[in-house]
Short mmCIF file of C-alpha atoms and ligand atoms in Angstrom, two decimals:
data_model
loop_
_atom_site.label_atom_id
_atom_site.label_comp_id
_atom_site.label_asym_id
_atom_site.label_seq_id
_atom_site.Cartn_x
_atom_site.Cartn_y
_atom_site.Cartn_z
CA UNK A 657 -44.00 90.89 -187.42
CA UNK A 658 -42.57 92.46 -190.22
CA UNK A 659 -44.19 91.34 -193.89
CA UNK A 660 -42.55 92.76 -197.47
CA UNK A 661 -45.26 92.41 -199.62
CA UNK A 662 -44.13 92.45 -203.45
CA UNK A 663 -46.11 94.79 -206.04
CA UNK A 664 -47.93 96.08 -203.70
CA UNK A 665 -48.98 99.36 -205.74
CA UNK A 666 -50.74 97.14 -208.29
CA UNK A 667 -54.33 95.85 -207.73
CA UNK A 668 -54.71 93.16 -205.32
CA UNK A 669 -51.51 94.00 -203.77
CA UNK A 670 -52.66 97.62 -202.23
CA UNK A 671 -55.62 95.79 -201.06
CA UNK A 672 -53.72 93.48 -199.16
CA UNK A 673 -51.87 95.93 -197.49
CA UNK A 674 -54.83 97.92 -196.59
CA UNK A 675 -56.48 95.01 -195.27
CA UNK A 676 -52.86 94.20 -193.08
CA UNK A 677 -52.29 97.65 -191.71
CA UNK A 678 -55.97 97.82 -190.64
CA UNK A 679 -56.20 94.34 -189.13
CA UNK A 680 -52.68 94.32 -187.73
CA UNK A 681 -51.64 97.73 -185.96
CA UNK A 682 -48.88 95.85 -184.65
CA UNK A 683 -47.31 94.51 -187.52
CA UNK A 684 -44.69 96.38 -190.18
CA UNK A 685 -45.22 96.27 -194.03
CA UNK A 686 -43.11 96.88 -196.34
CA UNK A 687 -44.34 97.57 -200.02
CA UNK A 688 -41.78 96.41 -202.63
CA UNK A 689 -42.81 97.18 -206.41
CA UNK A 690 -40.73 98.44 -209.70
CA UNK A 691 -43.75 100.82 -210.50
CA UNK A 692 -44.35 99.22 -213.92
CA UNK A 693 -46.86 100.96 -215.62
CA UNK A 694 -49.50 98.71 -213.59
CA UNK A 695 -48.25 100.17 -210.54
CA UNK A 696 -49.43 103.39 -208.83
CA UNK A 697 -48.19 105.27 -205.96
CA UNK A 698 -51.37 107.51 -205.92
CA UNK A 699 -53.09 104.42 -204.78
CA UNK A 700 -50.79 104.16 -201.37
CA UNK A 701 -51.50 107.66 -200.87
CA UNK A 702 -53.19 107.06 -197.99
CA UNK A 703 -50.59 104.90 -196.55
CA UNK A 704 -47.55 106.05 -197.14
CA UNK A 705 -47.61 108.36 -193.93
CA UNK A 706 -48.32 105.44 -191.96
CA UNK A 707 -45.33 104.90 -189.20
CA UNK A 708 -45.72 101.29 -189.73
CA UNK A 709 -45.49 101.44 -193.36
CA UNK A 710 -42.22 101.78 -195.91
CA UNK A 711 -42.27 101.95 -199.93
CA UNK A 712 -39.36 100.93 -201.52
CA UNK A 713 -38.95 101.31 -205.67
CA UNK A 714 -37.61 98.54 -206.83
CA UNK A 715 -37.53 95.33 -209.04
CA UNK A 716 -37.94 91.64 -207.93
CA UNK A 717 -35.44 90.71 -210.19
CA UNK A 718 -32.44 93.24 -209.19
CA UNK A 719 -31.10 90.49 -206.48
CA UNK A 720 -28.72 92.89 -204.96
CA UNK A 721 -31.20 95.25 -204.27
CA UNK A 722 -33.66 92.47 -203.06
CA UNK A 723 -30.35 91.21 -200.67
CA UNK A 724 -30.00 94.78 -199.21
CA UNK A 725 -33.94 95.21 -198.27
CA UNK A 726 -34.03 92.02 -196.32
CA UNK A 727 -30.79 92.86 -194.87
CA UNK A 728 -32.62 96.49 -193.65
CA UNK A 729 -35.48 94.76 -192.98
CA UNK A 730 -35.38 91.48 -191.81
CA UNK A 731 -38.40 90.24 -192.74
CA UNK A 732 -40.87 87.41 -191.08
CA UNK A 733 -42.92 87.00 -194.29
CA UNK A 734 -43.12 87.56 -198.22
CA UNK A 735 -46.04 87.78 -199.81
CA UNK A 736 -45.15 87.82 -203.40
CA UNK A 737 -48.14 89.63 -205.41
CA UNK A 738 -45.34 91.22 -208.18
CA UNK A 739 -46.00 90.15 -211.35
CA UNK A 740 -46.90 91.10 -215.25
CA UNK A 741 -50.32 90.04 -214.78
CA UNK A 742 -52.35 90.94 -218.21
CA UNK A 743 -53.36 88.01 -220.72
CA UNK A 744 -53.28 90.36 -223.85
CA UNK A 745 -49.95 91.41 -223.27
CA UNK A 746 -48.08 88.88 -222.20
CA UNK A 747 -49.30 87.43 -226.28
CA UNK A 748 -48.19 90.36 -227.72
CA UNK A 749 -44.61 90.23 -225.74
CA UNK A 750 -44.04 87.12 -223.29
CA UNK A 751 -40.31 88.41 -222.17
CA UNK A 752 -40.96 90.33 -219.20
CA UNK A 753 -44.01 87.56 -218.49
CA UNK A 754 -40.74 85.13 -217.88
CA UNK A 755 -38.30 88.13 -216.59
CA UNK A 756 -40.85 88.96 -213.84
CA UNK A 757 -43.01 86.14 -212.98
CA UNK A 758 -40.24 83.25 -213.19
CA UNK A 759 -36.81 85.06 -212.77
CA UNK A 760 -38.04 87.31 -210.27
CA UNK A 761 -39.82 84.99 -208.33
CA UNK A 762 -36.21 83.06 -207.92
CA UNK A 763 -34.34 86.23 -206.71
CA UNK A 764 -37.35 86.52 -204.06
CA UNK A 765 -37.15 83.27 -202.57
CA UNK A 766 -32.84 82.98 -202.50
CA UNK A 767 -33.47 86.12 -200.45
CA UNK A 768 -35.80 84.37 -198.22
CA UNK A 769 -33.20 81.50 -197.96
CA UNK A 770 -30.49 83.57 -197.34
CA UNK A 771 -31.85 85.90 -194.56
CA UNK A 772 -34.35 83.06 -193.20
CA UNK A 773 -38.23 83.57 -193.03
CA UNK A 774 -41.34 81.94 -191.46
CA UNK A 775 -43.20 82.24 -194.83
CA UNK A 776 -42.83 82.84 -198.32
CA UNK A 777 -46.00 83.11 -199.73
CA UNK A 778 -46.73 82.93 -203.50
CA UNK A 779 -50.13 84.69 -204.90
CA UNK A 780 -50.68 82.52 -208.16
CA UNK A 781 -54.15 82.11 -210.34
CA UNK A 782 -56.44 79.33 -211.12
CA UNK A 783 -55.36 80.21 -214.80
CA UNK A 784 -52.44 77.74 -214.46
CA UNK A 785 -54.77 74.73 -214.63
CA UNK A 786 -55.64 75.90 -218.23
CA UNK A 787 -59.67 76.06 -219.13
CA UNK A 788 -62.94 73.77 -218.92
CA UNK A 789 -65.17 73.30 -221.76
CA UNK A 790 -68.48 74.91 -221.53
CA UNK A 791 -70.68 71.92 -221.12
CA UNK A 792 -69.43 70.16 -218.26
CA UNK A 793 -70.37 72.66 -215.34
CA UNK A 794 -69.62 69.94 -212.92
CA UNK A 795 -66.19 70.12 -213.18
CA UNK A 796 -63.64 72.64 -211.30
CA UNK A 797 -60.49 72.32 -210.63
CA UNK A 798 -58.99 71.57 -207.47
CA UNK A 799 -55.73 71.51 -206.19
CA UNK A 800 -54.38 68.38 -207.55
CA UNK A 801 -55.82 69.01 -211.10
CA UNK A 802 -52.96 68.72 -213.78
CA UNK A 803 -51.30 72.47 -214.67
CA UNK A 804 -52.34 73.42 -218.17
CA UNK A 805 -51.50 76.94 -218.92
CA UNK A 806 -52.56 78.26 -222.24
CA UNK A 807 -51.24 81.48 -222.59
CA UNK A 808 -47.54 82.59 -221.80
CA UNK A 809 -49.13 84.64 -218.85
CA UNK A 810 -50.65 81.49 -217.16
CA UNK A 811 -47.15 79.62 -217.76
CA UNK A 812 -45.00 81.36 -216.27
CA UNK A 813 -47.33 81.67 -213.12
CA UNK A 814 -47.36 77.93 -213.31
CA UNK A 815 -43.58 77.74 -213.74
CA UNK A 816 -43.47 79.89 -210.59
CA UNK A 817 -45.03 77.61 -208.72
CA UNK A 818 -43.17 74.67 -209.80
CA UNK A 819 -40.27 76.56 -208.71
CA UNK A 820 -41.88 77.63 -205.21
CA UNK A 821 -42.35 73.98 -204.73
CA UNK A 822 -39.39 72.55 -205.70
CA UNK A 823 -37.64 75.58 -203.30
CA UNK A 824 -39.79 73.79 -200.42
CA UNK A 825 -39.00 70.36 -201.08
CA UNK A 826 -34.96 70.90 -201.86
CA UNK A 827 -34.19 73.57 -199.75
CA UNK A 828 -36.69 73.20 -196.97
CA UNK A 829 -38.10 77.26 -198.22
CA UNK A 830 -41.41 77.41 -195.93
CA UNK A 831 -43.46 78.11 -198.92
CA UNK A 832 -47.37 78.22 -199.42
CA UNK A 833 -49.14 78.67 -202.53
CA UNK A 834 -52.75 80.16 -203.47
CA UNK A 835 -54.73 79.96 -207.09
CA UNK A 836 -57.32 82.34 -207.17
CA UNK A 837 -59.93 83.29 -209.53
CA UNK A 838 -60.70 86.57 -211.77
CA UNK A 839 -60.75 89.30 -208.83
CA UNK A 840 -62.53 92.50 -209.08
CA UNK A 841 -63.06 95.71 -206.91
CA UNK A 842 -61.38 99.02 -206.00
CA UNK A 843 -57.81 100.23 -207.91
CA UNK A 844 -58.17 97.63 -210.52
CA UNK A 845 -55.75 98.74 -214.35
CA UNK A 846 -58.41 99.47 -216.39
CA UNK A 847 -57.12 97.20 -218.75
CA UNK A 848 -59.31 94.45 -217.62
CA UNK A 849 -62.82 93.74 -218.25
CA UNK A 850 -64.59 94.86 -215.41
CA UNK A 851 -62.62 98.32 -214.77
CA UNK A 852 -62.36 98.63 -218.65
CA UNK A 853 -66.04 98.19 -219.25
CA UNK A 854 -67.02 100.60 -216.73
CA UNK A 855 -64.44 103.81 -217.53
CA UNK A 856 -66.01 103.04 -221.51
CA UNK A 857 -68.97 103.01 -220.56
CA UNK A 858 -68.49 106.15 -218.75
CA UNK A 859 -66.92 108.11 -221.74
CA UNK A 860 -69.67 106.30 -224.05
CA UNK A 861 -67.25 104.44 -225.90
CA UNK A 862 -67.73 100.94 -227.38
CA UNK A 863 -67.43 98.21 -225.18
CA UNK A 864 -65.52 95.66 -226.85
CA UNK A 865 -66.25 91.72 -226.47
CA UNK A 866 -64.00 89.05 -227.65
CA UNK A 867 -65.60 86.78 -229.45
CA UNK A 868 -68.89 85.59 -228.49
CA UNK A 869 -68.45 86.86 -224.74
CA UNK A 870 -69.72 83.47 -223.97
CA UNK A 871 -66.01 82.79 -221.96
CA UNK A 872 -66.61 82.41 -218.35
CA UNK A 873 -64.75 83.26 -216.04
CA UNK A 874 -65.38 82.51 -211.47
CA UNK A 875 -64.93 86.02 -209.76
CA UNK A 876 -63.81 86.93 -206.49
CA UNK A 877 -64.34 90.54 -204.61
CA UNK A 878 -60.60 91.19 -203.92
CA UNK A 879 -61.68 91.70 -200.24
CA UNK A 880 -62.21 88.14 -200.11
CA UNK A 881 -59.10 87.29 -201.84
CA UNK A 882 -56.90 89.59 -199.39
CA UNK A 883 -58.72 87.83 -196.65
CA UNK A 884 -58.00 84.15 -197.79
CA UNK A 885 -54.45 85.63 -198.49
CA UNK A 886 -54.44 86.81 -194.70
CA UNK A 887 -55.25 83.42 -193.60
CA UNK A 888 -53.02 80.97 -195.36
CA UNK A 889 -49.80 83.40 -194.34
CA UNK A 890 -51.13 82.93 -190.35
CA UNK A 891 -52.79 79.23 -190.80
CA UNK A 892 -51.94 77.37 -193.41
CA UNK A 893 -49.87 74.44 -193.55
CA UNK A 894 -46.22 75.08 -195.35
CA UNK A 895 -46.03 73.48 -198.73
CA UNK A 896 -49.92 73.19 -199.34
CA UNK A 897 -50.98 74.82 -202.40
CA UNK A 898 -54.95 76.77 -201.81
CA UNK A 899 -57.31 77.61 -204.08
CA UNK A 900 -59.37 80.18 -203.39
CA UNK A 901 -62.61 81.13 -205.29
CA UNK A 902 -66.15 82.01 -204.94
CA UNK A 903 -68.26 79.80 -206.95
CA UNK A 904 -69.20 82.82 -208.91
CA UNK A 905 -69.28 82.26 -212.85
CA UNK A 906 -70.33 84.49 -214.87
CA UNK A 907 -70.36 85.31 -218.66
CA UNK A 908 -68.32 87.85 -219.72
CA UNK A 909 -71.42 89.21 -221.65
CA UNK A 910 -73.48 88.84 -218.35
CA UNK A 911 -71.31 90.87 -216.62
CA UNK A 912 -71.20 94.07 -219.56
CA UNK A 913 -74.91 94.04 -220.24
CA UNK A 914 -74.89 94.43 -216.10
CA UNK A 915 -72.62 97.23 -215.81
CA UNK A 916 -74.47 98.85 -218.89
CA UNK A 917 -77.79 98.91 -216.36
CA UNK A 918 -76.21 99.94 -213.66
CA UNK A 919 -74.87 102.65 -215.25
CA UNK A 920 -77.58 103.65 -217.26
CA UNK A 921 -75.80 103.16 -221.03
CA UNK A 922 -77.40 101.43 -224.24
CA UNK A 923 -76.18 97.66 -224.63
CA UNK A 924 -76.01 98.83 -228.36
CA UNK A 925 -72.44 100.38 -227.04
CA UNK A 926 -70.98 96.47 -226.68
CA UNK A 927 -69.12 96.03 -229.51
CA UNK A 928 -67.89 92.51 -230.53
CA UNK A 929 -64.45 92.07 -231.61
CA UNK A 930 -61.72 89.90 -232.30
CA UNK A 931 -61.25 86.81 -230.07
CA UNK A 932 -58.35 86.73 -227.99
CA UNK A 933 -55.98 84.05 -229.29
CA UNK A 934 -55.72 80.78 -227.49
CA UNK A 935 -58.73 82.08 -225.39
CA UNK A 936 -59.88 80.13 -222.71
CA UNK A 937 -63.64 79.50 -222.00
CA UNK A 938 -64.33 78.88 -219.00
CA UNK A 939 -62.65 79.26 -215.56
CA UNK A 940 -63.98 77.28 -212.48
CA UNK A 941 -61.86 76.65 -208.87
CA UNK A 942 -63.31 74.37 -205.76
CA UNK A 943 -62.30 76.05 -202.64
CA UNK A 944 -63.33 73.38 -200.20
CA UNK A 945 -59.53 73.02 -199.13
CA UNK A 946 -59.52 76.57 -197.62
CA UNK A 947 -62.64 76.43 -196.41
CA UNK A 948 -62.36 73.05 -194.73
CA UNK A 949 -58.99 73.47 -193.13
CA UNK A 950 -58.54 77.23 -192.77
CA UNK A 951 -62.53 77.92 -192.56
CA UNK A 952 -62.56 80.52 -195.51
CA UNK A 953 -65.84 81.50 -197.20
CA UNK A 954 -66.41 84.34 -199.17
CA UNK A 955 -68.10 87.45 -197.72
CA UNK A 956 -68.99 89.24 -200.83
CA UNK A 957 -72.14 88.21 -203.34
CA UNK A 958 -71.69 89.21 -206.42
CA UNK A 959 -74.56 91.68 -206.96
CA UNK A 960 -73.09 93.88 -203.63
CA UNK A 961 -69.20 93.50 -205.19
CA UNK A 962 -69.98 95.22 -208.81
CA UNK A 963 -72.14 97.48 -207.14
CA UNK A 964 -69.67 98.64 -204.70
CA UNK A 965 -66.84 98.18 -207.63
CA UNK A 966 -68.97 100.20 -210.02
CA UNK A 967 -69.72 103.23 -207.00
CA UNK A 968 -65.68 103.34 -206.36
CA UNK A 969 -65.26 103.67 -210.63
CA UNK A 970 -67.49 106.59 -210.08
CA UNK A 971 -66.07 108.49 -206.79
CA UNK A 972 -62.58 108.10 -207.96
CA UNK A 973 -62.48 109.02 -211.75
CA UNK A 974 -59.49 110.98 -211.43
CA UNK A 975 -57.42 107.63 -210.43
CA UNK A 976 -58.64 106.02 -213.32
CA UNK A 977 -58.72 109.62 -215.71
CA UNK A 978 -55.33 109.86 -214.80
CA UNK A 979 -53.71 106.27 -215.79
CA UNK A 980 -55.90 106.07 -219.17
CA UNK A 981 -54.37 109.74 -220.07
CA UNK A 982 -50.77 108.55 -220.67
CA UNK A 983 -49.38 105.83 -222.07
CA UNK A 984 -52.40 103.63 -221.81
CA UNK A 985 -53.76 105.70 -225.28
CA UNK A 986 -51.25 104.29 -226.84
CA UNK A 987 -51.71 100.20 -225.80
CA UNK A 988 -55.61 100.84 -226.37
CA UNK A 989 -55.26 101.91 -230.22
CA UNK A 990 -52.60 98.85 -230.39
CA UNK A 991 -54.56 96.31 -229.06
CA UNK A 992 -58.23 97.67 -230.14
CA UNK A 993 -57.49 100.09 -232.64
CA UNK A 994 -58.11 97.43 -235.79
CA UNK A 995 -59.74 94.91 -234.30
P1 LIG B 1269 -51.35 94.27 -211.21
O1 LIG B 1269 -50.85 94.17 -212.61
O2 LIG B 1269 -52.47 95.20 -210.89
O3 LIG B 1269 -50.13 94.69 -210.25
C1 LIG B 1269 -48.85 94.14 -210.39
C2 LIG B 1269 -47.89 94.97 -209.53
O4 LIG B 1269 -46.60 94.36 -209.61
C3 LIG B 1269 -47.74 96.42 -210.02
O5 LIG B 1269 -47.76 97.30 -208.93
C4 LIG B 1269 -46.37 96.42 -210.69
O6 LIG B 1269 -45.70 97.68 -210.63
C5 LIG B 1269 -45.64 95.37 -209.86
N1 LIG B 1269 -44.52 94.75 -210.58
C6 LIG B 1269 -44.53 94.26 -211.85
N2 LIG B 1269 -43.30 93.80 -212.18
C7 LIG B 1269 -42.51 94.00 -211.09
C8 LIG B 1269 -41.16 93.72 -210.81
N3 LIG B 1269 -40.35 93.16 -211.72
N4 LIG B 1269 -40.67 94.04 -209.59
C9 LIG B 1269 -41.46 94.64 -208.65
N5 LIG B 1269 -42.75 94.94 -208.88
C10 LIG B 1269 -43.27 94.61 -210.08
O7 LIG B 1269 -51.68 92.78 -210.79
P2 LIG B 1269 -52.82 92.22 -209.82
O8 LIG B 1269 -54.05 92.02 -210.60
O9 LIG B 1269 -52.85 93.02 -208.57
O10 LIG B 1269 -52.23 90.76 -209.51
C11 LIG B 1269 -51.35 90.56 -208.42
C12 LIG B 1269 -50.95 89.10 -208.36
O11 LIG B 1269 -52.10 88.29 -208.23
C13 LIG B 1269 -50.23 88.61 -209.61
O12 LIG B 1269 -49.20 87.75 -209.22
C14 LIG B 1269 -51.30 87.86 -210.39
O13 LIG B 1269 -50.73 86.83 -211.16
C15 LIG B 1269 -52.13 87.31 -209.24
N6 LIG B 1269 -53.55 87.07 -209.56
C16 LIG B 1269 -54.32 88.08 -210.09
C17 LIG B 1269 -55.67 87.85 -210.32
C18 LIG B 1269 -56.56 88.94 -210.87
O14 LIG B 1269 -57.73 88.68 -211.16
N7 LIG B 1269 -56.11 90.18 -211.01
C19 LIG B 1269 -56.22 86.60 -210.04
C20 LIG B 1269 -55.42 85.60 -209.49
C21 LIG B 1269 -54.08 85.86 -209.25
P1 LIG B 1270 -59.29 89.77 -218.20
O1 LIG B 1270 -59.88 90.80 -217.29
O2 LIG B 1270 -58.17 90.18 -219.11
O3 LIG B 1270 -58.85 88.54 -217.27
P2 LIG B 1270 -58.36 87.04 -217.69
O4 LIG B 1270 -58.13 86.98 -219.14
O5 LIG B 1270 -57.10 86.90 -216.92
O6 LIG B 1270 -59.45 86.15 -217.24
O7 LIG B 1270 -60.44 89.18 -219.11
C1 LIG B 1270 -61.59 88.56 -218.54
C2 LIG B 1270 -62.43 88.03 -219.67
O8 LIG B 1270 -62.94 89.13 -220.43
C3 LIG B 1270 -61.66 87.18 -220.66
O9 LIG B 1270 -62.52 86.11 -221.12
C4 LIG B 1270 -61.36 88.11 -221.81
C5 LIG B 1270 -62.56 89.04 -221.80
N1 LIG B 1270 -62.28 90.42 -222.26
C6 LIG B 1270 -63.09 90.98 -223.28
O10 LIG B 1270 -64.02 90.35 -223.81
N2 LIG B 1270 -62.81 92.27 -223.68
C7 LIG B 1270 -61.80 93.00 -223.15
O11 LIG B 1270 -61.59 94.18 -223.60
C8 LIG B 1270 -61.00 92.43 -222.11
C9 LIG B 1270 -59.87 93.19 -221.49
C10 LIG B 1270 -61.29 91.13 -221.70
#
């Protein structure tokens, strides 16, 4: 079995692969990624040895070298993780949010049409469905809840998927789709909040809230996602779209005045800010699909994931010293410099 898997030096992606070449010692992997400044090849360092695993530089949307990959390569499966995947940037510049998600999500799948494949997978969020207000915690979305994306991040994920889907249904593309919720864990940019709250924290910086920090959003240990990812590629039925979460909401304030204990920091170092524009509240996903036809649960509570998230922060500042030394200065005095 031979699997490209698609921005694979990003978060989630080098997970996956982990996960793969650990489960599967029979299978090849192939990591395909542009190396955007999301992506890092220090975090394959410990695969890229590996006889049964190739990196290849280069972008989802250069189709011709997409074509010559799969014609090397002849893969089984894509799992398509690639993507610009940051809220606050894709409102400062939505371009490369349309380039990337949309545009190169078409190159991916004419490939897999062209060479033939059991699977195209597509790794999408529970963002697409747009946001739930506060006082209704009854409601989640599942997977026949109307898209609603609010920000041009969450669009052209759902744009993606209307394109994976209309792939399957005119073209016969074996496609499967899964929304997920907010993951955290090991390698994460720390341009999100969890990863961002804990290198602060860590330098004694402020800790900077949007708004009220009352936003919630339903987190996932990325183990958990991998493995549901793992499962729908071997299991699932083609053209059924899976969401995957963990019925685990949290308040974004929750989750800072939690890392401040564990780490031992004054709460007086959150600092509340600017809200994000368009900002959604609150994020909530019903997994009883997965778990009912592909009998996914969760492994990971909460209170075990930061921990373990927060330890790996700590054991591996260099990753993380290293990525906020560059360029990364520069996007933090942009987007929190006056706020
Ligand atoms: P990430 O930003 O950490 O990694 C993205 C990777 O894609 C990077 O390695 C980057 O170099 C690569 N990439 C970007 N543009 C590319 C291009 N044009 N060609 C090839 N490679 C390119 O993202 P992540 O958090 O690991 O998210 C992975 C996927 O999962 C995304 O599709 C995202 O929408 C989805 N998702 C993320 C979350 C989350 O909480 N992080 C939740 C649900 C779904
Ligand atoms: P983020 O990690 O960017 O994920 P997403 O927007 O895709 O859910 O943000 C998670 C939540 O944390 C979101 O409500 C915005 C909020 N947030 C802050 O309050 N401060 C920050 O510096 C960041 C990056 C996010």
């Amino acid at each position: 079995m031979t699997i490209i898997v698609t921005g694979g030096a990003g978060f989630i992606g080098s997970n996956f692969i982990f996960h793969m070449l650990a489960k599967y010692p029979d299978y090849r992997i192939i990591c395909l990624d542009k190396l955007t400044y999301a992506g890092n090849l220090s975090t394959l360092a410990d695969v890229m040895d590996n006889p049964d695993f190739r990196f290849v530089k280069a972008d989802i949307c250069d189709r011709e070298a997409v074509e010559q990959l799969f014609a090397e390569e002849h893969p089984d499966i894509v799992v398509n993780f690639a993507a610009e995947s940051h809220v606050d940037r894709s409102i400062e510049d939505p371009g490369i949010f349309l380039q990337t998600n949309i545009m190169g999500t078409a190159v991916l799948m004419d490939a897999c049409r062209k060479f033939g494949i059991t699977r195209y997978h597509q790794v999408s969020t529970d963002e697409v469905y747009g946001d739930l207000p506060l006082d209704r915690a009854e409601l989640s979305f599942t997977e026949t809840s109307p898209l609603r994306p609010s920000s041009p991040y969450s669009s052209s994920k759902a744009s993606a998927d209307l394109l994976a889907l209309s792939y399957k249904r005119t073209y016969g593309l074996p496609v499967t789709i899964s929304r997920c919720g907010n993951n955290y864990g090991p390698y994460q940019f720390p341009e999100k909040l969890i990863p961002l709250m804990i290198s602060n924290a860590l330098q004694d910086k402020p800790l900077p809230i949007y708004g009220s920090g009352e936003n919630v959003r339903d987190w996932i240990y990325v183990d958990d996602h991998c493995k549901a990812i793992d499962m729908i590629i071997h299991k699932g039925k083609v053209g059924e779209i899976y969401n995957v979460g963990a019925s685990c909401e949290m308040r974004n304030i929750d989750i800072v005045k939690l890392i401040c204990k564990e780490l031992g920091k004054q709460e007086s170092l959150i600092t509340h800010v600017t809200d994000r524009k368009g900002h959604d509240m609150r994020y909530a996903v019903d997994p009883t699909k997965i778990h009912n036809e592909l009998g996914w649960l969760p492994e990971t509570k909460f209170a075990d994931g930061i921990k373990k998230t927060i330890k790996w922060y700590l054991e591996n500042r260099k990753w993380w010293e290293d990525i906020i030394s560059g360029e990364y200065q520069n996007y933090y005095e942009k987007m929190y410099g006056n706020r």
